[in-house]
mmCIF file of C-alpha atoms in Angstrom:
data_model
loop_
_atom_site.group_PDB
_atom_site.id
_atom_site.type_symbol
_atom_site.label_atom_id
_atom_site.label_comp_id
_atom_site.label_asym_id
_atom_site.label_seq_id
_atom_site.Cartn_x
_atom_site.Cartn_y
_atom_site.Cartn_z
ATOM 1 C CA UNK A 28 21.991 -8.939 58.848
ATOM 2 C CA UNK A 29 24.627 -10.111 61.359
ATOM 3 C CA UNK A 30 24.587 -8.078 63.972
ATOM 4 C CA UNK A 31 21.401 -8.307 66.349
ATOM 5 C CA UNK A 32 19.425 -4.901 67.340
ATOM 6 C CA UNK A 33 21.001 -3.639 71.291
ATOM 7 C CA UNK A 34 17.736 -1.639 72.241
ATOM 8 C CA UNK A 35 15.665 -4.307 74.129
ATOM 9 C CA UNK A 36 19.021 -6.016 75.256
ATOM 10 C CA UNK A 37 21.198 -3.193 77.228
ATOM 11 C CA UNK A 38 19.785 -0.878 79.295
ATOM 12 C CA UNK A 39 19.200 2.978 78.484
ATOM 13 C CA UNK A 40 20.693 4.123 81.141
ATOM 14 C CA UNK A 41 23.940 2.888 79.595
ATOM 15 C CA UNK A 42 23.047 4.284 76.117
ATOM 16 C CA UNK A 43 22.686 7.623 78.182
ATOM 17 C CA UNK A 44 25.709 7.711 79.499
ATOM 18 C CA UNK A 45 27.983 6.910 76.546
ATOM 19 C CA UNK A 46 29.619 10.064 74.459
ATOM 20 C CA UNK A 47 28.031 10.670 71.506
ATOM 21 C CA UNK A 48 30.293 9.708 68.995
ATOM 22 C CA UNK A 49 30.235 5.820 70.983
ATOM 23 C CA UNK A 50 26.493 6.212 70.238
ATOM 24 C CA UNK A 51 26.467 6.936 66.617
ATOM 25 C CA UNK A 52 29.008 4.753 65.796
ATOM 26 C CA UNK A 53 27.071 1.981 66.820
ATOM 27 C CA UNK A 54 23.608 2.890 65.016
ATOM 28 C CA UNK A 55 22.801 1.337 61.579
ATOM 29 C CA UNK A 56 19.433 2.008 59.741
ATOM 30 C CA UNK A 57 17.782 3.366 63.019
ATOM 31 C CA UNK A 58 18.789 0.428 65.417
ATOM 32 C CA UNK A 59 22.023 0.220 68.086
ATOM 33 C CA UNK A 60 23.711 -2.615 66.551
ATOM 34 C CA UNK A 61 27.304 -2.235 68.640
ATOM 35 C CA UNK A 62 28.577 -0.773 71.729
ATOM 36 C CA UNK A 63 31.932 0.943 71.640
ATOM 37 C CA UNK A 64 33.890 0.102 75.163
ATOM 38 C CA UNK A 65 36.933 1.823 74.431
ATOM 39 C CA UNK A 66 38.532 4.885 72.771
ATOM 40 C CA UNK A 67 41.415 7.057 71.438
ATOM 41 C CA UNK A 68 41.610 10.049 69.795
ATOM 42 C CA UNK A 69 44.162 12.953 68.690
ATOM 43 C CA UNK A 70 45.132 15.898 70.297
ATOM 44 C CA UNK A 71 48.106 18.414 70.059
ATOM 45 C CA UNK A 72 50.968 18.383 72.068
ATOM 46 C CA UNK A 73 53.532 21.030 72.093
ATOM 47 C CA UNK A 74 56.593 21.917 73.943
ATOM 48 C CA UNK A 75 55.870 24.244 76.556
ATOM 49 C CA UNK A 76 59.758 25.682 76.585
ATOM 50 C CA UNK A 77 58.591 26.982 72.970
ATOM 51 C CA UNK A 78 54.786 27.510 72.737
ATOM 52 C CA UNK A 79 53.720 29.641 75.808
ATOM 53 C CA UNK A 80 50.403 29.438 74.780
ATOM 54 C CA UNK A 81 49.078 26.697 71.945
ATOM 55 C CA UNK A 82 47.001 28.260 69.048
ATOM 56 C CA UNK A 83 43.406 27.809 69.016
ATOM 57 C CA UNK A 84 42.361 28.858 65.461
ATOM 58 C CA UNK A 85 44.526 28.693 62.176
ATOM 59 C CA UNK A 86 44.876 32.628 62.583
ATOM 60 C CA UNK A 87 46.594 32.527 66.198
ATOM 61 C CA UNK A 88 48.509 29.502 64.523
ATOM 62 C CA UNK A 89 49.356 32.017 61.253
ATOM 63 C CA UNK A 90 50.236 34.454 63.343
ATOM 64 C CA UNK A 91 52.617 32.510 65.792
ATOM 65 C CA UNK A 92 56.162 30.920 65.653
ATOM 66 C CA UNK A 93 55.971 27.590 66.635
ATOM 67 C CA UNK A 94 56.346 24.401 63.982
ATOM 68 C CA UNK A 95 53.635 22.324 63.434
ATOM 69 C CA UNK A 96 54.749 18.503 62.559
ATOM 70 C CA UNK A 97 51.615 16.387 61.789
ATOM 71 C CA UNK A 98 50.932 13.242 59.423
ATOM 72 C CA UNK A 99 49.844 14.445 56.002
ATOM 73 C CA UNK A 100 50.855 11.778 53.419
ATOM 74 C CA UNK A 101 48.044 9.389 54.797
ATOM 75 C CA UNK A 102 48.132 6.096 53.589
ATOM 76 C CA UNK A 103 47.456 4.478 49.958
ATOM 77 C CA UNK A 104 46.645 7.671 48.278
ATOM 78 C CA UNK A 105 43.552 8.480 50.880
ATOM 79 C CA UNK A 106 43.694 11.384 53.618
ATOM 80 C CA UNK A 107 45.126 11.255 56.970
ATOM 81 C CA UNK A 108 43.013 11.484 59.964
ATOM 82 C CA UNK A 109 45.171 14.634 60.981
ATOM 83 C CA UNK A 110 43.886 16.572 57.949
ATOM 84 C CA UNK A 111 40.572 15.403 57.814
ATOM 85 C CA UNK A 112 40.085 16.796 61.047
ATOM 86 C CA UNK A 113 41.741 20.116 59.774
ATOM 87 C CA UNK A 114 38.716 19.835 57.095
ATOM 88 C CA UNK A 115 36.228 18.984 59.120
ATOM 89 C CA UNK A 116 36.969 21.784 61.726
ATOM 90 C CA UNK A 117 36.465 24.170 58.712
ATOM 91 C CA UNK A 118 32.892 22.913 57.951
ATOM 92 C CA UNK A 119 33.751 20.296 55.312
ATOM 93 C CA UNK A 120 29.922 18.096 55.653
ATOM 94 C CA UNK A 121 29.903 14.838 57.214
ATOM 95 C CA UNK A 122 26.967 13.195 58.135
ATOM 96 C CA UNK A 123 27.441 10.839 60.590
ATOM 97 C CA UNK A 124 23.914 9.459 60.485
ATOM 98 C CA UNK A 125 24.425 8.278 56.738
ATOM 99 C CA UNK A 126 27.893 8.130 57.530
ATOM 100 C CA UNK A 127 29.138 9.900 54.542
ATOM 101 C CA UNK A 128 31.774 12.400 53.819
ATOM 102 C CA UNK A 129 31.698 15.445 51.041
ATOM 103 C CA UNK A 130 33.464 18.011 49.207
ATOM 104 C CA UNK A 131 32.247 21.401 49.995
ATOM 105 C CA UNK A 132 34.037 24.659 48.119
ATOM 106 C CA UNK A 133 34.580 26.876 51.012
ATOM 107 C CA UNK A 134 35.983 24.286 53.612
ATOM 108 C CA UNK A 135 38.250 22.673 51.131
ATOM 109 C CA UNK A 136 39.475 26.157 50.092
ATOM 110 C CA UNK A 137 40.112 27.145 53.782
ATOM 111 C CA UNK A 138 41.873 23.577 54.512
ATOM 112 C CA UNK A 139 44.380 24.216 51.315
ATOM 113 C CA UNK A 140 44.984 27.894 52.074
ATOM 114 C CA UNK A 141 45.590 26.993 55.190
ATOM 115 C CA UNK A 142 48.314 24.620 54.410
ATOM 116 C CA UNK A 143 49.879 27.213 51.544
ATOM 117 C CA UNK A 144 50.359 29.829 53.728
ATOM 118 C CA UNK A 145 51.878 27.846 56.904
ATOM 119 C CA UNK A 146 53.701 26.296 54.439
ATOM 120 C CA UNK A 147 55.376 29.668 53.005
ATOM 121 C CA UNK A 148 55.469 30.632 56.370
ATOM 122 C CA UNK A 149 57.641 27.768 57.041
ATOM 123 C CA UNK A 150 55.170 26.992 60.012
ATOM 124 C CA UNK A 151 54.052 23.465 58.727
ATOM 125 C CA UNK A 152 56.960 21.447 58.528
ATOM 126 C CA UNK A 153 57.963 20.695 54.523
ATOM 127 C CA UNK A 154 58.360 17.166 56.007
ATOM 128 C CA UNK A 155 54.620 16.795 56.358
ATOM 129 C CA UNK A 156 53.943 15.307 52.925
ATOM 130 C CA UNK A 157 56.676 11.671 54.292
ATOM 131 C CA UNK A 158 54.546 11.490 57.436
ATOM 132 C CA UNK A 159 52.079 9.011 57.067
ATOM 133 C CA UNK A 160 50.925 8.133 60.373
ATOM 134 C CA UNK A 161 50.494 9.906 63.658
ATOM 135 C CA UNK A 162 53.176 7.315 65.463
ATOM 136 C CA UNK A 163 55.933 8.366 62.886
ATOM 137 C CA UNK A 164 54.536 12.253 63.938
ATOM 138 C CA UNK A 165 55.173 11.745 67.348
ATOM 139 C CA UNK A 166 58.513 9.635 67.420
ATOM 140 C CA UNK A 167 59.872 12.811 65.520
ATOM 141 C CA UNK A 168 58.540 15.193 67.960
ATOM 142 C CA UNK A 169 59.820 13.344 70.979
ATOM 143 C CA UNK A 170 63.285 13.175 69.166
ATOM 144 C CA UNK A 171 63.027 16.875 68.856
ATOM 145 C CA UNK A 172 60.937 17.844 65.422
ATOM 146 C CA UNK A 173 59.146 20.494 65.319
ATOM 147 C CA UNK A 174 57.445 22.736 68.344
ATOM 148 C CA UNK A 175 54.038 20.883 68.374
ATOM 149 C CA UNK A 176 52.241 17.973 66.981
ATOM 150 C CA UNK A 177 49.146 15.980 66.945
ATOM 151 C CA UNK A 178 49.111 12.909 69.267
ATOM 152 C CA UNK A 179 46.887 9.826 70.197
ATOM 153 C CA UNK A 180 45.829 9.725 73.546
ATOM 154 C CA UNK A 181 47.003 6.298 73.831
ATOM 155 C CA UNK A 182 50.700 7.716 73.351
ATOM 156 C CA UNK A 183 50.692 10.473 75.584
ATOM 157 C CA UNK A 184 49.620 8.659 78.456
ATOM 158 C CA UNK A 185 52.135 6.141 77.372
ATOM 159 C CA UNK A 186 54.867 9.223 77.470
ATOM 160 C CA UNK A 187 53.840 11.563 79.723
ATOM 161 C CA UNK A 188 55.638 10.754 82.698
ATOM 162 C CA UNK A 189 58.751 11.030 80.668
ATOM 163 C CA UNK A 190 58.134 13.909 79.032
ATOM 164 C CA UNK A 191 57.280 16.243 82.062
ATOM 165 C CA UNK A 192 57.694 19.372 79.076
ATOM 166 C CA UNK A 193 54.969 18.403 76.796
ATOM 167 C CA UNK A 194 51.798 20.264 76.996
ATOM 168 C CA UNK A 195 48.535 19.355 75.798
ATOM 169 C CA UNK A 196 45.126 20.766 73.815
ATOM 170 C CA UNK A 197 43.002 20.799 71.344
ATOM 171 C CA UNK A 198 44.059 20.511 67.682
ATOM 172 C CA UNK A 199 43.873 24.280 66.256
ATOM 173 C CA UNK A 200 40.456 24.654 64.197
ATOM 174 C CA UNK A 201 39.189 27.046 61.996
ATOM 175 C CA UNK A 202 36.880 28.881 64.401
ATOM 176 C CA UNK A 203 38.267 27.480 67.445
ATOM 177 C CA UNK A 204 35.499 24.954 68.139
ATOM 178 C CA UNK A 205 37.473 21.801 69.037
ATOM 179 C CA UNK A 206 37.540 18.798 66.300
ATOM 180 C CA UNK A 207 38.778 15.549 66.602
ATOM 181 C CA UNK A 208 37.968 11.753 65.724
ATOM 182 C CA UNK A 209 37.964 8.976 67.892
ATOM 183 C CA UNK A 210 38.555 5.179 66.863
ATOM 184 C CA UNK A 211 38.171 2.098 68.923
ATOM 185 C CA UNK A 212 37.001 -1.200 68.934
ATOM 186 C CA UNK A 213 33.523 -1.987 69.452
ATOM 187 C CA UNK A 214 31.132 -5.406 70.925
ATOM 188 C CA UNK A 215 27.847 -6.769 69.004
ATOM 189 C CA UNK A 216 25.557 -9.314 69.366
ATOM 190 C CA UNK A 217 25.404 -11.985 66.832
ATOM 191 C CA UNK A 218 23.173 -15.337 68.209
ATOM 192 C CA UNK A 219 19.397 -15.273 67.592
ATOM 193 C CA UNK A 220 19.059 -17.613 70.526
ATOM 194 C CA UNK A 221 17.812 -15.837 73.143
ATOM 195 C CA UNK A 222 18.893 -17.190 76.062
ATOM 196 C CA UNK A 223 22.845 -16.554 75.048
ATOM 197 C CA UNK A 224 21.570 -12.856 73.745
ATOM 198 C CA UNK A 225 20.932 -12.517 77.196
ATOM 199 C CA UNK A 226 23.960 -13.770 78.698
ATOM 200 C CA UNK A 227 25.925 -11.549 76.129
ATOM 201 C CA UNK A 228 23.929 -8.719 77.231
ATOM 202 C CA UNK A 229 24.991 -9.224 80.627
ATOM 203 C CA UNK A 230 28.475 -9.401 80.232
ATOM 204 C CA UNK A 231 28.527 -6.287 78.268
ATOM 205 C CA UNK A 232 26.617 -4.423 80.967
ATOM 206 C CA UNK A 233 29.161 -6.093 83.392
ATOM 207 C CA UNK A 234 31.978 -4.453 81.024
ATOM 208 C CA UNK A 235 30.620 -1.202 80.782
ATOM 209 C CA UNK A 236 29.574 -0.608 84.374
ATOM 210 C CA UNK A 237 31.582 2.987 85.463
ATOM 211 C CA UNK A 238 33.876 1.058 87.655
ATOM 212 C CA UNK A 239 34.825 -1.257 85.183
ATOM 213 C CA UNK A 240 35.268 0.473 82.255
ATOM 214 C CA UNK A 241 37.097 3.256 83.816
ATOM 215 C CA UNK A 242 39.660 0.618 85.627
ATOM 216 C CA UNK A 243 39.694 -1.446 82.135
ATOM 217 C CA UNK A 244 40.758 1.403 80.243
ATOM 218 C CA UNK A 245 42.940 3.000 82.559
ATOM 219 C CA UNK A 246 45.049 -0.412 82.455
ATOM 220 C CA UNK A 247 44.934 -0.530 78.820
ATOM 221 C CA UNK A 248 45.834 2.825 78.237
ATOM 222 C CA UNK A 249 42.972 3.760 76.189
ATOM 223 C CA UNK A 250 39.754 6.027 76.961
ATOM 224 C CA UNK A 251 36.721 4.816 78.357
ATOM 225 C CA UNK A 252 33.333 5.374 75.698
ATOM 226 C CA UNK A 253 31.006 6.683 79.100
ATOM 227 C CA UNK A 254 31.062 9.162 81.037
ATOM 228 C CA UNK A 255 31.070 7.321 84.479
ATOM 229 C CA UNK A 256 34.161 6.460 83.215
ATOM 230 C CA UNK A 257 36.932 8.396 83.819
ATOM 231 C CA UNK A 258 36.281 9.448 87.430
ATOM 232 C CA UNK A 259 37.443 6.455 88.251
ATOM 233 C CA UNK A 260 40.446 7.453 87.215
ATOM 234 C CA UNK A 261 41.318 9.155 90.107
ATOM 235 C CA UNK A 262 39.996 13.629 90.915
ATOM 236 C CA UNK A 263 42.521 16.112 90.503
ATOM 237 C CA UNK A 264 44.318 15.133 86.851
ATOM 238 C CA UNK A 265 43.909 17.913 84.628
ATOM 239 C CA UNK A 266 44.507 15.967 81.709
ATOM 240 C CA UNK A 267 41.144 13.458 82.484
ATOM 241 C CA UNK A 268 39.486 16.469 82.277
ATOM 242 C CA UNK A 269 40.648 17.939 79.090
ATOM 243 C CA UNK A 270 40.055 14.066 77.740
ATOM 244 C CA UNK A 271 36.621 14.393 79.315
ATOM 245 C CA UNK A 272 35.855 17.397 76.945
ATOM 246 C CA UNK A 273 37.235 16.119 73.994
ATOM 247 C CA UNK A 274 35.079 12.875 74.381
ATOM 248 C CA UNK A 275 32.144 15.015 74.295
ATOM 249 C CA UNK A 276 32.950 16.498 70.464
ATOM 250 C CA UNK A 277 34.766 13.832 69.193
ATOM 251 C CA UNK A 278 33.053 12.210 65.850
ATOM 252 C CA UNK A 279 33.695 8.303 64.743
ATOM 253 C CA UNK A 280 36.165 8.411 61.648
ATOM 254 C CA UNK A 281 34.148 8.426 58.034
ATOM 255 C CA UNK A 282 33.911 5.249 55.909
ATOM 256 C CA UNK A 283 32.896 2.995 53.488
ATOM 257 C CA UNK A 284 33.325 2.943 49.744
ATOM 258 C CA UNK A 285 32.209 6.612 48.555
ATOM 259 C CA UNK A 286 33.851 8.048 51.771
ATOM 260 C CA UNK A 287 37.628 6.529 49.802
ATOM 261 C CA UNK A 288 36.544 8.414 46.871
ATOM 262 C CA UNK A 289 36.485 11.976 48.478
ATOM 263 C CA UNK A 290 39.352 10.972 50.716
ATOM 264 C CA UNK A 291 41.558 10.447 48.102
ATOM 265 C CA UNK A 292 40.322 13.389 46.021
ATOM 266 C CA UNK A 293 40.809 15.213 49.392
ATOM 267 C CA UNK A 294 44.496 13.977 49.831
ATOM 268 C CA UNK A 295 45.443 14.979 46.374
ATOM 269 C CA UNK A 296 44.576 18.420 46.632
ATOM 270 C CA UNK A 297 46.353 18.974 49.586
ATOM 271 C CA UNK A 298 49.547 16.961 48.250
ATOM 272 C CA UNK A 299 49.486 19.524 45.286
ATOM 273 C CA UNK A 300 48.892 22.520 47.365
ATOM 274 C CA UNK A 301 52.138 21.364 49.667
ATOM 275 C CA UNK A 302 54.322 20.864 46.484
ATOM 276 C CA UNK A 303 53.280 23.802 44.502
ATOM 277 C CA UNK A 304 51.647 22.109 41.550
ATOM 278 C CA UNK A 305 48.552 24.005 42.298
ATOM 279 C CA UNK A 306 46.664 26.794 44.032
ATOM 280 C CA UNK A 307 44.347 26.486 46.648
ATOM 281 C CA UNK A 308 41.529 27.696 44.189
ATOM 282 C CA UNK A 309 42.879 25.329 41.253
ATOM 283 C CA UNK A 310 43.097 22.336 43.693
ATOM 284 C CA UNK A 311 39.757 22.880 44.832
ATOM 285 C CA UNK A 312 38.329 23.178 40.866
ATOM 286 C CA UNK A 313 40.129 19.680 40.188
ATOM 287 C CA UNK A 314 38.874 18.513 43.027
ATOM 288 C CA UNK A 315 35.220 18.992 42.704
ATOM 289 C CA UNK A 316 35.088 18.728 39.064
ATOM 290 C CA UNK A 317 36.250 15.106 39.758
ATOM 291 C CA UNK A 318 33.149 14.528 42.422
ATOM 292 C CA UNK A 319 31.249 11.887 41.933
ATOM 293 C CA UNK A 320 27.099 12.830 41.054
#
């Protein structure tokens, strides 16, 4: 009961303007409670000396050459952000309304077969299972690991002039829809006096104008959270467009108490698909006989 309701504070053409996942992530039992004003998210990068073309879907990644280094060991027994986007991009449910996360057969089967068979194919690195985070993933790819990766936004721009040789685009997905999840910090509201609600409300318009949070950003090396935004980045930069398009599918990361809970059940049947001490099919039985009603 913090947080004080947005709607009647901020104006809608701002709400309008924001990407959808800087919308939902601020909505909580039907009111807009926070106002995300900046962003990041993962995409792949790959060395274009090596990967002529970057795979879409898993098959064109199946069927292709190039290593695939990304962080699967996640942190205190609960899923990495790189394979829950793998999951999600194969139909594993998430709704973002109730903001919960669940086990679904067929996804979770397509995730672990996934993994078995580009790890036989010695396409996903066997190192995958000591990365836990995607800033170890991308230190080793810079040093020379592996032929692509996944990579925050943040960090490419970061690298980019260095690394003239690094391409970028969407994380491969099951269908080739592109996935990914954004994170970011976020403002609220908390006085009930209305006079400062209204001064607060005025320097987060002030914030979020197009001008400013495109500049802000751009400083910070972060994305902006409207669309006004990244014009103001300058016309002509391939790469603010390919951001531009993520921002429009990206989805706030799950969480919350029952969201651990499948993330961990999650992690542990891909950690015993990777090391052989189960099947795809038998992972998948452990895993949902171990679901929560």
């Amino acid at each position: 009961q913090l947080l004080q309701p947005l709607d009647d504070l901020l104006s809608s053409d701002l709400r309008q303007d924001l990407y959808p996942f800087a919308v939902q992530v601020g909505q909580f039992e039907d009111q807009w409670v926070a106002v995300q004003f900046q962003a990041d998210l993962q995409h792949l990068a790959y060395r274009m000396d090596t990967v002529p073309q970057p795979p879409q879907t898993w098959r064109e990644l199946l069927d292709g050459q190039a290593t695939y280094l990304f962080p699967v060991a996640g942190s205190e027994e609960s899923v990495s952000d790189a394979s829950l986007i793998l999951y999600l991009s194969a139909g594993g449910p998430y709704d973002q309304a109730a903001r919960l996360l669940a086990l679904s057969e067929q996804p979770l089967l397509d995730l672990l077969m996934l993994y078995r068979d580009g790890s036989q194919r010695q396409l996903i690195r066997p190192d995958v299972l000591t990365v836990n985070n995607i800033e170890a993933s991308w230190v080793a790819f810079k040093t020379g690991s592996g032929d692509m990766t996944n990579a925050l936004a943040s960090r490419y721009l970061v690298d980019r002039s260095a690394f003239p040789d690094f391409g970028y685009a969407a994380i491969p997905s099951s269908q080739g829809t592109p996935v990914t999840l954004s994170s970011g910090w976020a403002l609220a509201i908390v006085t009930k006096d209305p006079a400062r609600q209204a001064a607060a409300a005025r320097f987060i318009e002030w914030l979020l104008t197009a001008e400013n949070n495109g500049s802000w950003t751009r400083a910070a090396g972060y994305l902006p959270t409207r669309r006004a935004g990244l014009p103001s980045w300058g016309q002509g930069d391939p790469y603010a467009d390919f951001l531009a398009g993520q921002l429009e599918v990206a989805r706030f990361r799950p969480g919350g108490a029952y969201n651990i809970d499948v993330a961990q059940r999650l992690q542990i049947a891909i950690r015993d698909v990777l090391t052989a001490a189960a099947s795809p099919e038998e992972a998948v039985a452990q895993a949902l006989g171990s679901e929560s009603p």
